[in-house]
Coordinates of C-alpha atoms and ligand atoms in Angstrom, one line a residue:
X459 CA -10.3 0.4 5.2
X460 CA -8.2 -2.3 3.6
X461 CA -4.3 -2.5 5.4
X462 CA -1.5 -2.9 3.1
X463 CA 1.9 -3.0 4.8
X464 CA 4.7 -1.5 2.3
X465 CA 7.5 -3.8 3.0
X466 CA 9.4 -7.0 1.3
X467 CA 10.6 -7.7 4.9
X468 CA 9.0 -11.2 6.0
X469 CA 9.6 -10.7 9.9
X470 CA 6.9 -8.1 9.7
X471 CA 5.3 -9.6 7.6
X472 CA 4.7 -12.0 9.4
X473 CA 4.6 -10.6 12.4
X474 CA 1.5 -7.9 11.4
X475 CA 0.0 -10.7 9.2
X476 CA -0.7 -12.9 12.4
X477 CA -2.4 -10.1 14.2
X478 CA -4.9 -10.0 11.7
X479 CA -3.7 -6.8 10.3
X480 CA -2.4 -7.2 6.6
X481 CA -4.8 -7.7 4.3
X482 CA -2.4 -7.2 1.5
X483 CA 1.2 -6.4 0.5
X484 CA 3.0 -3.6 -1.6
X485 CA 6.7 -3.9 -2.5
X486 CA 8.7 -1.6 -5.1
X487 CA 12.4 -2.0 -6.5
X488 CA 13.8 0.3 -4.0
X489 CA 11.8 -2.2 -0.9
X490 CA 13.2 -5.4 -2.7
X491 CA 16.8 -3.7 -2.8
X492 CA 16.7 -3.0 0.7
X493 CA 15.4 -6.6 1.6
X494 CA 18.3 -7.8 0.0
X495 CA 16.6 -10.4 -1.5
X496 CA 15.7 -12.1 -5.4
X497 CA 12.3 -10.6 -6.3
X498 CA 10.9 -13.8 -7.6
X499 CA 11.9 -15.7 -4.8
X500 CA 10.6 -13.2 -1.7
X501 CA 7.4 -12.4 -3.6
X502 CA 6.5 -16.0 -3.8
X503 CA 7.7 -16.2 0.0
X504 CA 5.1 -13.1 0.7
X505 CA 2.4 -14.9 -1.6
X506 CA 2.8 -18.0 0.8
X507 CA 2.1 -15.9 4.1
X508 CA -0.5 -13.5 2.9
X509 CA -4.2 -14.2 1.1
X510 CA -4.7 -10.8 0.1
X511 CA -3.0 -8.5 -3.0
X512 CA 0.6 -8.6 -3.1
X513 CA 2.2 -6.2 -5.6
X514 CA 4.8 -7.2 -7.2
X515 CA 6.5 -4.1 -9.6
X516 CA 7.8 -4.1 -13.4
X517 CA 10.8 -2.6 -14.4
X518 CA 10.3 -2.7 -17.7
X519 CA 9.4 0.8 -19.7
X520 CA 7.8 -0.2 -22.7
X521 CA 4.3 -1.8 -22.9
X522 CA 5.1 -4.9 -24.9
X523 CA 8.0 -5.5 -21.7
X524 CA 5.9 -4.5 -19.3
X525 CA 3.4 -7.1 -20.5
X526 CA 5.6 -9.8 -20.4
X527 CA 7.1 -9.0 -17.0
X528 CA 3.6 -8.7 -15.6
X529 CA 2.6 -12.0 -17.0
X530 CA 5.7 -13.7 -15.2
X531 CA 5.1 -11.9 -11.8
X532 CA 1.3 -12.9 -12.4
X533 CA 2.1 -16.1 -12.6
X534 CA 3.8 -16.6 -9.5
X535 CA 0.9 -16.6 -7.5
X536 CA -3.3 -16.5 -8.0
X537 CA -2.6 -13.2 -5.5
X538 CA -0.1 -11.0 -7.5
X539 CA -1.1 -7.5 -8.6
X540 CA 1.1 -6.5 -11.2
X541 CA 2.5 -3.3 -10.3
X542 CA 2.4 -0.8 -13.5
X543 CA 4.0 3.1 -13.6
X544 CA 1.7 5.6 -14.6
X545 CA 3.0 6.3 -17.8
X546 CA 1.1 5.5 -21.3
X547 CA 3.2 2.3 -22.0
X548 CA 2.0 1.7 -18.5
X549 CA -1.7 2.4 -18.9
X550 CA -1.6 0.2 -22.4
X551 CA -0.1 -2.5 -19.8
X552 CA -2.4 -2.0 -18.0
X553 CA -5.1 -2.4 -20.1
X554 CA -3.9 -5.7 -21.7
X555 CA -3.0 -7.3 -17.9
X556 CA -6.9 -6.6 -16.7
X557 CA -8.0 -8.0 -20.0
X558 CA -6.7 -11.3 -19.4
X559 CA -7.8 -11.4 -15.5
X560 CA -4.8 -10.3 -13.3
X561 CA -5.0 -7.5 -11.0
X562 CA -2.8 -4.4 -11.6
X563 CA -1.9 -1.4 -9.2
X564 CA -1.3 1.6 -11.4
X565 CA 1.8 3.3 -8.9
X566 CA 3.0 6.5 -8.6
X567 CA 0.5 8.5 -9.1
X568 CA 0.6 12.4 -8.5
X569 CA -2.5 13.8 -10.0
X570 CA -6.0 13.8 -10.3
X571 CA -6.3 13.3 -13.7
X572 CA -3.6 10.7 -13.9
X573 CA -5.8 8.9 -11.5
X574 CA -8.2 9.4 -13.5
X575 CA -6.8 7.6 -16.8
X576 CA -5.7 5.2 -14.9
X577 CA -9.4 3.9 -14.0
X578 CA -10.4 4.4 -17.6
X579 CA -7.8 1.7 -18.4
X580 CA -9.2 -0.8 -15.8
X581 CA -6.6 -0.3 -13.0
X582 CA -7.7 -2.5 -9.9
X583 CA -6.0 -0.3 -7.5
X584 CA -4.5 3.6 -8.0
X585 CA -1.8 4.5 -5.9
X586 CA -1.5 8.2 -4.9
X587 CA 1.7 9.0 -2.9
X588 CA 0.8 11.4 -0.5
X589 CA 4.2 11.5 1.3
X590 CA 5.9 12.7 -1.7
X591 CA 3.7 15.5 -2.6
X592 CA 4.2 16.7 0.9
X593 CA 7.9 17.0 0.6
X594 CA 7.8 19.1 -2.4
X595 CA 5.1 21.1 -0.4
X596 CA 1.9 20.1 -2.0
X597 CA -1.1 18.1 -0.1
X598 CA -0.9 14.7 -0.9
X599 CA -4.5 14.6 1.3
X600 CA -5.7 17.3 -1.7
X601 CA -5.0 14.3 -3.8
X602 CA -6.6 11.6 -2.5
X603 CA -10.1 13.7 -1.8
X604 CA -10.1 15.0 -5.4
X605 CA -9.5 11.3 -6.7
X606 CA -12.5 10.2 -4.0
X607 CA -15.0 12.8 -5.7
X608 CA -14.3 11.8 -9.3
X609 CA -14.1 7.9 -8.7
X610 CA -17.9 8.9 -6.9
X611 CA -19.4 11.0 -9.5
X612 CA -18.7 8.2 -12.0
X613 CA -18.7 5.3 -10.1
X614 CA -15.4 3.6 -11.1
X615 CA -14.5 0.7 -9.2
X616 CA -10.4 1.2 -9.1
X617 CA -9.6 1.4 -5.5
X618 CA -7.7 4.1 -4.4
X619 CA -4.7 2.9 -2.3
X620 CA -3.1 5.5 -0.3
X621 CA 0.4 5.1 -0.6
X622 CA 4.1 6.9 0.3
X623 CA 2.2 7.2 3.7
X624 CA 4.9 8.7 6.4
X625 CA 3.0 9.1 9.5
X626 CA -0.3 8.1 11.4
X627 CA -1.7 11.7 10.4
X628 CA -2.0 10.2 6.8
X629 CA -3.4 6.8 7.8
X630 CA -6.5 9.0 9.6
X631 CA -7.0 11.6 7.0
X632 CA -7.0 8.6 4.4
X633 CA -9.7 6.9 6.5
X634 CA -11.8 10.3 6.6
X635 CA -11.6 10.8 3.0
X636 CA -12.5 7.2 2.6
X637 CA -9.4 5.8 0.1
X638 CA -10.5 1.8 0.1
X639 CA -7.0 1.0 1.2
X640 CA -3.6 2.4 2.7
X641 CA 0.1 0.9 2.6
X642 CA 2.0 2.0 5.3
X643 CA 5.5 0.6 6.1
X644 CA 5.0 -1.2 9.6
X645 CA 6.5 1.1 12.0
X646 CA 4.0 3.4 10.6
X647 CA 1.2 0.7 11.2
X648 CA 2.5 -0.4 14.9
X649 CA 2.2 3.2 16.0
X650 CA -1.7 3.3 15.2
X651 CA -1.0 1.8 18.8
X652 CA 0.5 4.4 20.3
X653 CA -0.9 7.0 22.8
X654 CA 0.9 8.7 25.4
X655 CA -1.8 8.9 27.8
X656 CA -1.8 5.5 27.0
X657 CA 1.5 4.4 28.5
X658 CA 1.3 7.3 31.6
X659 CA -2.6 5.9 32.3
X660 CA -0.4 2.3 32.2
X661 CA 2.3 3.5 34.6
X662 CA 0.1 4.5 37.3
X663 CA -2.2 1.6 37.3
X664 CA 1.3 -1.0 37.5
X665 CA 2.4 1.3 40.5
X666 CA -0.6 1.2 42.0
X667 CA -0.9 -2.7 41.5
X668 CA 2.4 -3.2 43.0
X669 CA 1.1 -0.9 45.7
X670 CA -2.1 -3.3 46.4
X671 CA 0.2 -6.4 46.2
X672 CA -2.4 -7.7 42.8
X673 CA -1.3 -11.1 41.9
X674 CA -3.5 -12.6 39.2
X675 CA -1.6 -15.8 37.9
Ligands
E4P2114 C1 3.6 2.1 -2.7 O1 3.1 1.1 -3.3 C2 5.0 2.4 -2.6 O2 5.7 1.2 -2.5 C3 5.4 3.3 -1.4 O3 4.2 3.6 -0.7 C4 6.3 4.4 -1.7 O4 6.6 5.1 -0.5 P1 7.8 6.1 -0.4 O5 7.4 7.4 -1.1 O6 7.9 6.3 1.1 O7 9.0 5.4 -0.9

């Protein structure tokens, strides 16, 4: 399973890039607002750090727009995936973008058959958001195993990228269902770490070490 970390933040970037553990980047306009930062200027700043699929999102709303935003976000780096909503003026987008060679994540997806569009159009990656079908009590997991079968049974080659991923429940149950890649924001990813018996089993052996008077350097 492919690691996306969903963050326009360059210290964790960074930081989770060097440990061998991003093998690409997501960011929306709500991450680049937080980041405080000009879009053109911190995605070509991501672009520089990481090798893998950095998306990079329109705001336009109408195809034609959308086109020529993703063409300038394209050509900020070989490594951009245009980020596209899945609407029709997105999927028509969408459709043009592959065309010509760039990658495209189709985002915020919430069904099935949207999912399913989305490859008939070309879409390099769909994003499913699991974390928001769970707060309007729905199972964003449902989602990604129907989209799973379907991609299957017809063999399409969009990866499904499990995205709005709030916990390390979601990161396994991707991985079981076997979506090609997750994007998790990296507090999410840093606590794959963590295991309670982990840090007690660690306790007792740095008693016990101070106990037996171990010196090693
Ligand atoms: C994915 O590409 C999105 O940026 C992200 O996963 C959305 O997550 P959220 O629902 O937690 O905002």
């Amino acid at each position: 399973m492919k690691f996306f970390v969903d963050t326009a933040e360059i210290a964790d970037i960074r930081e989770l890039n060097d440990l061998g553990m991003v093998d690409g980047v997501t960011t929306n306009p709500s991450l680049i607002l937080k980041s405080g930062r000009d879009i053109l200027e911190v995605t070509k700043e991501i672009c520089d750090i990481v090798s893998g699929p950095v998306s990079a999102e329109v705001i336009a709303t109408e195809a034609d727009a959308m086109i020529a935003e993703g063409r300038k976000l394209a050509a900020i780096a070989p490594n951009i995936a245009v980020k596209l909503p899945l609407t029709w003026d997105g999927l028509k987008a969408c459709k043009v973008l592959t065309g010509e060679g760039h990658m495209v994540n189709v985002t915020l997806c919430f069904s099935a058959n949207q999912a399913l569009i989305a490859a008939k159009a070309g879409a390099t990656f769909i994003s499913p958001f699991i974390g928001r079908l769970d707060d309007i009590n729905l199972d964003g997991m449902d989602l990604i195993a129907d989209i799973r079968t379907i991609y299957d049974n017809y063999g399409f080659e969009t990866q499904i990228l499990a995205a709005s991923i709030r916990s390390v429940n979601h990161v396994l149950e991707s991985a079981r269902i076997g979506a090609d890649v997750m994007t998790a924001p990296p507090e999410v990813i840093r606590k794959l770490a963590a295991h309670p018996l982990t840090d007690k089993g660690l306790e007792t052996f740095l008693k016990d070490a101070a106990k037996a008077g171990i010196k090693i350097v």
